[in-house]
Tab-separated table of C-alpha atoms in Angstrom:
chain	number	residue	atom	x	y	z
L	1	MET	CA	0.014	0.001	-0.001
L	2	PRO	CA	1.459	3.387	-0.982
L	3	PRO	CA	2.044	5.876	1.860
L	4	ARG	CA	-0.855	8.203	2.593
L	5	ARG	CA	-0.397	11.599	0.999
L	6	VAL	CA	-0.391	14.726	3.080
L	7	VAL	CA	-3.280	16.721	1.741
L	8	THR	CA	-2.464	20.235	2.993
L	9	GLY	CA	1.141	20.063	4.112
L	10	ARG	CA	0.058	21.885	7.282
L	11	SER	CA	1.192	20.954	10.764
L	12	GLN	CA	-0.773	18.247	12.595
L	13	GLU	CA	0.160	19.827	15.955
L	14	PRO	CA	-2.935	21.844	17.039
L	15	ARG	CA	-1.136	24.938	18.266
L	16	GLN	CA	1.141	25.197	15.249
L	17	ARG	CA	-1.762	24.548	12.884
L	18	PHE	CA	-3.687	27.439	14.421
L	19	VAL	CA	-0.696	29.721	13.910
L	20	GLU	CA	-0.240	28.636	10.295
L	21	GLU	CA	-3.866	29.275	9.501
L	22	LEU	CA	-3.707	32.791	10.985
L	23	ARG	CA	-0.677	33.637	8.871
L	24	SER	CA	-2.133	32.133	5.702
L	25	LEU	CA	-5.492	33.886	5.987
L	26	ARG	CA	-3.899	37.311	6.606
L	27	ALA	CA	-1.532	36.811	3.667
L	28	ARG	CA	-4.437	35.950	1.355
L	29	LYS	CA	-6.446	38.938	2.580
L	30	GLY	CA	-3.463	41.233	2.088
L	31	ASP	CA	-3.760	42.817	5.515
L	32	SER	CA	-0.830	44.151	7.459
L	33	LEU	CA	-0.817	43.529	11.226
L	34	ARG	CA	-1.444	47.209	11.850
L	35	ARG	CA	-4.319	47.261	9.401
L	36	LEU	CA	-5.837	44.188	11.029
L	37	GLY	CA	-5.679	45.942	14.398
L	38	GLU	CA	-7.341	49.049	13.035
L	39	VAL	CA	-10.202	47.112	11.435
L	40	LEU	CA	-10.916	44.794	14.394
L	41	GLY	CA	-10.204	47.210	17.237
L	42	TRP	CA	-7.407	45.308	18.985
L	43	ASP	CA	-3.796	46.395	19.304
L	44	TRP	CA	-1.896	45.009	16.371
L	45	SER	CA	0.742	43.537	18.696
L	46	LEU	CA	-1.823	40.981	19.869
L	47	PHE	CA	-2.110	39.577	16.344
L	48	SER	CA	1.689	39.558	16.069
L	49	LYS	CA	1.916	37.481	19.238
L	50	MET	CA	-0.774	35.129	18.017
L	51	GLU	CA	0.941	34.567	14.666
L	52	SER	CA	4.249	33.884	16.381
L	53	GLY	CA	2.688	31.417	18.802
L	54	GLN	CA	3.359	33.538	21.878
L	55	THR	CA	-0.332	33.581	22.776
L	56	LEU	CA	-3.574	31.966	21.604
L	57	GLY	CA	-5.661	35.029	22.253
L	58	GLY	CA	-9.186	34.809	23.585
L	59	PRO	CA	-12.440	33.545	22.014
L	60	GLU	CA	-13.707	37.072	21.245
L	61	VAL	CA	-10.715	37.996	19.090
L	62	VAL	CA	-10.718	34.628	17.380
L	63	GLN	CA	-14.417	34.962	16.545
L	64	ALA	CA	-13.753	38.434	15.171
L	65	LEU	CA	-11.019	36.992	12.946
L	66	ASP	CA	-13.393	34.311	11.661
L	67	GLN	CA	-15.885	37.000	10.747
L	68	HIS	CA	-13.227	39.187	9.138
L	69	TYR	CA	-11.914	36.363	6.973
L	70	GLY	CA	-15.313	34.772	6.286
L	71	THR	CA	-14.185	31.414	7.636
L	72	GLY	CA	-17.304	30.469	9.565
L	73	SER	CA	-16.049	28.904	12.804
L	74	LEU	CA	-12.792	27.487	11.384
L	75	LEU	CA	-10.423	29.549	13.511
L	76	LEU	CA	-12.538	29.118	16.656
L	77	THR	CA	-12.450	25.347	16.149
L	78	LEU	CA	-8.680	25.382	15.647
L	79	TRP	CA	-8.317	27.650	18.697
L	80	GLU	CA	-10.302	25.263	20.863
L	81	LEU	CA	-8.176	22.309	19.712
L	82	ALA	CA	-4.997	24.241	20.432
L	83	LEU	CA	-6.283	25.332	23.827
L	84	GLY	CA	-7.128	21.770	24.799
L	85	ASP	CA	-3.982	20.210	23.397
L	86	PRO	CA	-2.185	18.544	26.355
L	87	THR	CA	1.150	18.352	24.447
L	88	GLN	CA	1.780	22.008	25.283
L	89	PHE	CA	2.368	20.937	28.871
L	90	ARG	CA	5.200	18.861	30.276
L	91	GLU	CA	4.570	15.153	29.907
L	92	GLN	CA	3.883	14.458	33.578
L	93	TYR	CA	1.028	16.997	33.578
L	94	ARG	CA	-0.737	15.994	30.365
L	95	ARG	CA	-3.211	13.475	31.724
L	96	TYR	CA	-4.239	15.940	34.448
L	97	MET	CA	-4.610	18.805	31.940
L	98	SER	CA	-6.867	16.680	29.745
L	99	LEU	CA	-9.145	16.031	32.750
L	100	GLU	CA	-9.054	19.644	33.906
L	101	ALA	CA	-10.370	20.786	30.501
L	102	GLU	CA	-13.397	18.515	30.990
L	103	ALA	CA	-14.059	19.186	34.686
L	104	VAL	CA	-17.432	20.604	35.784
L	105	SER	CA	-15.962	21.868	39.105
L	106	LEU	CA	-12.514	22.251	40.647
L	107	TRP	CA	-11.145	22.708	44.189
L	108	GLN	CA	-7.525	23.630	44.949
L	109	TYR	CA	-5.145	24.247	47.803
L	110	SER	CA	-1.448	25.107	47.613
L	111	PRO	CA	0.600	25.803	50.748
L	112	SER	CA	3.224	27.941	49.007
L	113	ILE	CA	2.017	29.546	45.789
L	114	ILE	CA	-0.976	31.210	44.126
L	115	PRO	CA	-2.785	28.626	41.918
L	116	GLY	CA	-1.889	28.687	38.209
L	117	LEU	CA	-5.438	29.432	37.205
L	118	LEU	CA	-5.242	32.674	39.212
L	119	GLN	CA	-1.720	33.795	38.340
L	120	THR	CA	-0.906	36.798	36.265
L	121	GLU	CA	1.710	36.450	33.546
L	122	GLU	CA	4.303	38.296	35.695
L	123	TYR	CA	3.669	36.052	38.676
L	124	ALA	CA	3.943	32.959	36.424
L	125	TYR	CA	7.268	34.101	35.017
L	126	GLU	CA	8.781	34.630	38.466
L	127	ALA	CA	7.304	31.427	39.894
L	128	ILE	CA	8.429	29.175	37.026
L	129	SER	CA	11.848	30.776	36.694
L	130	ALA	CA	12.406	30.268	40.400
L	131	GLY	CA	12.491	26.575	39.665
L	132	GLY	CA	15.376	27.042	37.260
L	133	THR	CA	13.510	27.137	33.955
L	134	ARG	CA	15.043	29.533	31.472
L	135	GLY	CA	14.914	30.742	27.896
L	136	GLU	CA	12.470	29.360	25.358
L	137	GLU	CA	11.229	26.666	27.771
L	138	LEU	CA	10.321	29.333	30.343
L	139	LYS	CA	8.406	31.281	27.689
L	140	GLN	CA	6.541	28.169	26.581
L	141	GLN	CA	5.613	27.100	30.104
L	142	VAL	CA	4.350	30.575	31.007
L	143	GLU	CA	2.213	30.659	27.853
L	144	ALA	CA	0.862	27.220	28.579
L	145	ARG	CA	-0.055	28.312	32.098
L	146	MET	CA	-1.756	31.457	30.877
L	147	SER	CA	-3.773	29.468	28.329
L	148	ARG	CA	-5.307	27.523	31.214
L	149	HIS	CA	-7.172	30.616	32.286
L	150	GLU	CA	-9.652	29.861	29.518
L	151	VAL	CA	-10.829	26.847	31.566
L	152	LEU	CA	-12.727	29.304	33.833
L	153	ALA	CA	-13.791	31.712	31.148
L	154	GLY	CA	-17.338	32.276	29.912
L	155	ASP	CA	-20.760	32.060	31.450
L	156	ASP	CA	-20.624	28.281	31.556
L	157	GLY	CA	-17.160	28.061	33.179
L	158	PRO	CA	-16.804	25.373	35.873
L	159	ALA	CA	-17.122	26.236	39.538
L	160	PHE	CA	-13.687	26.813	41.016
L	161	ARG	CA	-12.759	27.077	44.721
L	162	ALA	CA	-9.265	27.971	45.910
L	163	ILE	CA	-7.993	28.235	49.467
L	164	LEU	CA	-5.058	30.659	49.751
L	165	PRO	CA	-2.789	30.684	52.790
L	166	GLU	CA	-2.309	34.253	53.986
L	167	ALA	CA	1.446	33.636	54.041
L	168	VAL	CA	1.346	33.199	50.241
L	169	LEU	CA	-0.304	36.590	49.916
L	170	ARG	CA	2.473	38.187	51.949
L	171	GLU	CA	5.263	36.944	49.664
L	172	PRO	CA	5.298	39.686	47.019
L	173	LEU	CA	6.926	39.670	43.632
L	174	ARG	CA	10.210	41.534	43.162
L	175	ASP	CA	8.411	44.081	41.009
L	176	ALA	CA	5.980	46.056	43.192
L	177	GLN	CA	3.777	47.048	40.311
L	178	ALA	CA	3.503	43.448	39.126
L	179	TRP	CA	2.581	42.411	42.664
L	180	ARG	CA	-0.230	44.988	42.800
L	181	GLY	CA	-1.441	43.644	39.482
L	182	GLN	CA	-1.562	40.122	40.959
L	183	LEU	CA	-3.560	41.288	43.969
L	184	GLU	CA	-5.935	43.214	41.685
L	185	TYR	CA	-6.419	40.065	39.626
L	186	LEU	CA	-7.318	38.062	42.732
L	187	VAL	CA	-9.879	40.665	43.820
L	188	GLN	CA	-11.453	40.698	40.374
L	189	ALA	CA	-11.476	36.896	40.209
L	190	SER	CA	-13.205	36.681	43.608
L	191	GLU	CA	-16.084	38.714	42.228
L	192	ARG	CA	-16.806	36.257	39.413
L	193	PRO	CA	-19.818	34.050	40.038
L	194	ASN	CA	-18.037	30.750	39.378
L	195	ILE	CA	-14.944	31.511	41.504
L	196	THR	CA	-14.774	31.212	45.287
L	197	LEU	CA	-11.626	32.333	47.105
L	198	GLN	CA	-10.999	31.748	50.803
L	199	VAL	CA	-7.974	32.828	52.784
L	200	LEU	CA	-6.496	30.626	55.472
L	201	ALA	CA	-5.346	33.288	57.929
L	202	GLN	CA	-1.939	33.185	59.610
L	203	GLY	CA	-2.126	31.869	63.143
L	204	THR	CA	-4.937	29.436	62.274
L	205	GLY	CA	-2.793	26.565	63.462
L	206	LEU	CA	-1.760	23.192	62.107
L	207	HIS	CA	-3.934	21.311	59.642
L	208	SER	CA	-3.784	18.084	57.631
L	209	LEU	CA	-2.678	19.527	54.270
L	210	MET	CA	0.168	21.748	55.397
L	211	ASN	CA	2.648	20.159	52.991
L	212	THR	CA	0.326	19.041	50.211
L	213	ASP	CA	-0.522	20.852	46.986
L	214	VAL	CA	-3.830	19.267	45.956
L	215	TRP	CA	-6.457	19.633	43.228
L	216	PHE	CA	-9.877	17.947	42.986
L	217	LEU	CA	-11.676	17.648	39.695
L	218	ARG	CA	-15.349	16.735	39.450
L	219	LEU	CA	-15.805	15.126	36.014
L	220	VAL	CA	-18.870	14.971	33.777
L	221	ASP	CA	-19.407	11.292	34.618
L	222	GLY	CA	-19.746	12.148	38.329
L	223	ARG	CA	-16.334	10.904	39.368
L	224	THR	CA	-13.946	13.015	41.407
L	225	VAL	CA	-10.187	12.621	40.912
L	226	ALA	CA	-7.359	14.290	42.791
L	227	TYR	CA	-3.923	15.496	41.850
L	228	THR	CA	-1.139	16.072	44.381
L	229	GLU	CA	2.233	17.617	43.691
L	230	ASN	CA	5.506	18.625	45.229
L	231	ASP	CA	8.724	20.100	43.795
L	232	ILE	CA	9.837	16.699	42.499
L	233	ARG	CA	6.765	14.965	41.109
L	234	GLY	CA	3.023	14.973	40.708
L	235	GLU	CA	0.529	12.131	41.142
L	236	LEU	CA	-2.938	11.728	39.676
L	237	ILE	CA	-5.165	9.839	42.155
L	238	GLU	CA	-8.276	8.172	40.725
L	239	GLU	CA	-8.982	5.474	43.301
L	240	SER	CA	-12.158	6.591	45.059
L	241	ALA	CA	-11.200	5.687	48.646
L	242	ALA	CA	-7.949	7.611	48.403
L	243	VAL	CA	-9.703	10.615	46.825
L	244	GLU	CA	-12.325	10.610	49.621
L	245	ARG	CA	-9.617	10.613	52.353
L	246	LEU	CA	-8.019	13.661	50.717
L	247	GLN	CA	-11.391	15.415	50.380
L	248	LEU	CA	-12.126	14.918	54.098
L	249	ARG	CA	-8.790	16.562	54.906
L	250	TYR	CA	-9.601	19.428	52.478
L	251	ASP	CA	-13.015	19.950	53.981
L	252	SER	CA	-11.631	20.141	57.543
L	253	MET	CA	-9.080	22.741	56.367
L	254	ARG	CA	-11.780	24.731	54.537
L	255	ASP	CA	-13.695	24.993	57.815
L	256	LEU	CA	-10.698	26.883	59.251
L	257	ALA	CA	-10.577	29.396	56.381
L	258	GLN	CA	-12.204	32.819	56.316
L	259	SER	CA	-15.459	33.308	54.475
L	260	PRO	CA	-15.342	34.420	50.800
L	261	ALA	CA	-16.506	37.927	51.782
L	262	ALA	CA	-13.941	38.266	54.564
L	263	SER	CA	-11.255	36.883	52.288
L	264	ARG	CA	-12.028	39.425	49.565
L	265	LYS	CA	-11.916	42.177	52.165
L	266	LEU	CA	-8.481	41.014	53.321
L	267	ILE	CA	-7.017	40.853	49.816
L	268	THR	CA	-8.490	44.301	49.043
L	269	LYS	CA	-6.817	45.670	52.164
L	270	MET	CA	-3.486	44.139	51.100
L	271	LEU	CA	-3.895	45.821	47.680
L	272	GLU	CA	-4.623	49.205	49.263
L	273	GLU	CA	-1.575	48.849	51.507
L	274	ALA	CA	0.592	47.896	48.548
L	275	LYS	CA	-0.587	50.966	46.585
L	276	CYS	CA	0.278	53.242	49.499
L	277	ASP	CA	3.668	51.684	50.267
L	278	PRO	CA	6.104	54.679	50.148
L	279	SER	CA	8.974	52.361	49.132
L	280	THR	CA	7.311	51.814	45.750
């Protein structure tokens, strides 16, 4: 049997295919990046970053591009495939990321860092680089982390609860302005209907998840799976008894946390104090 012919010659990797289609459509239309920005109302640099693979953009801009090029929902379909492509993440995370994209609700606790779904780009750069990642790999990992924000986007985004230790909120970024931006992002996120943030205040005392970074994902089939992680490795836990034990520990810790309203008030106070810091 002769080898199957490649019909288009385009990449079969979802993210790269999306980039190729963007470039091809603009070339056929004869638009410059600046002209595209003027017509669609976005800064032209966004389209430059999308065509270089630095960002996927959001659904609104992709839909506007589909309308501009008359491509129906082609670009939106390619964007969704690129967004859900687990190969953009390191291998040990790919199974988890596939499940996260399908989850109907999520719960998270990390003892030492703001959750990736709530990180600004500046926070992600500093957090990932702190682990020794550099250069192109750092850029790719930050972009992959930022693309995960789309999991919570839209009116039908899954319910998400995060418990944030107060100590994490008192470890600022090196750049004071970037830190204020992160705090502002948390306040804004806490006001979204599908996001619940609770702060575990300093002085609360010992609890059963002090050294465990844990996620729970409620899947469409009704199952709940857990993912735990440390600096060395991560583990996806699907066995129901083990997941239930972790959930009981999470629930007992959640009982110690401040209410969502009190937590928002605390983060807002931290933001106001950061804005007034004379050292900045």
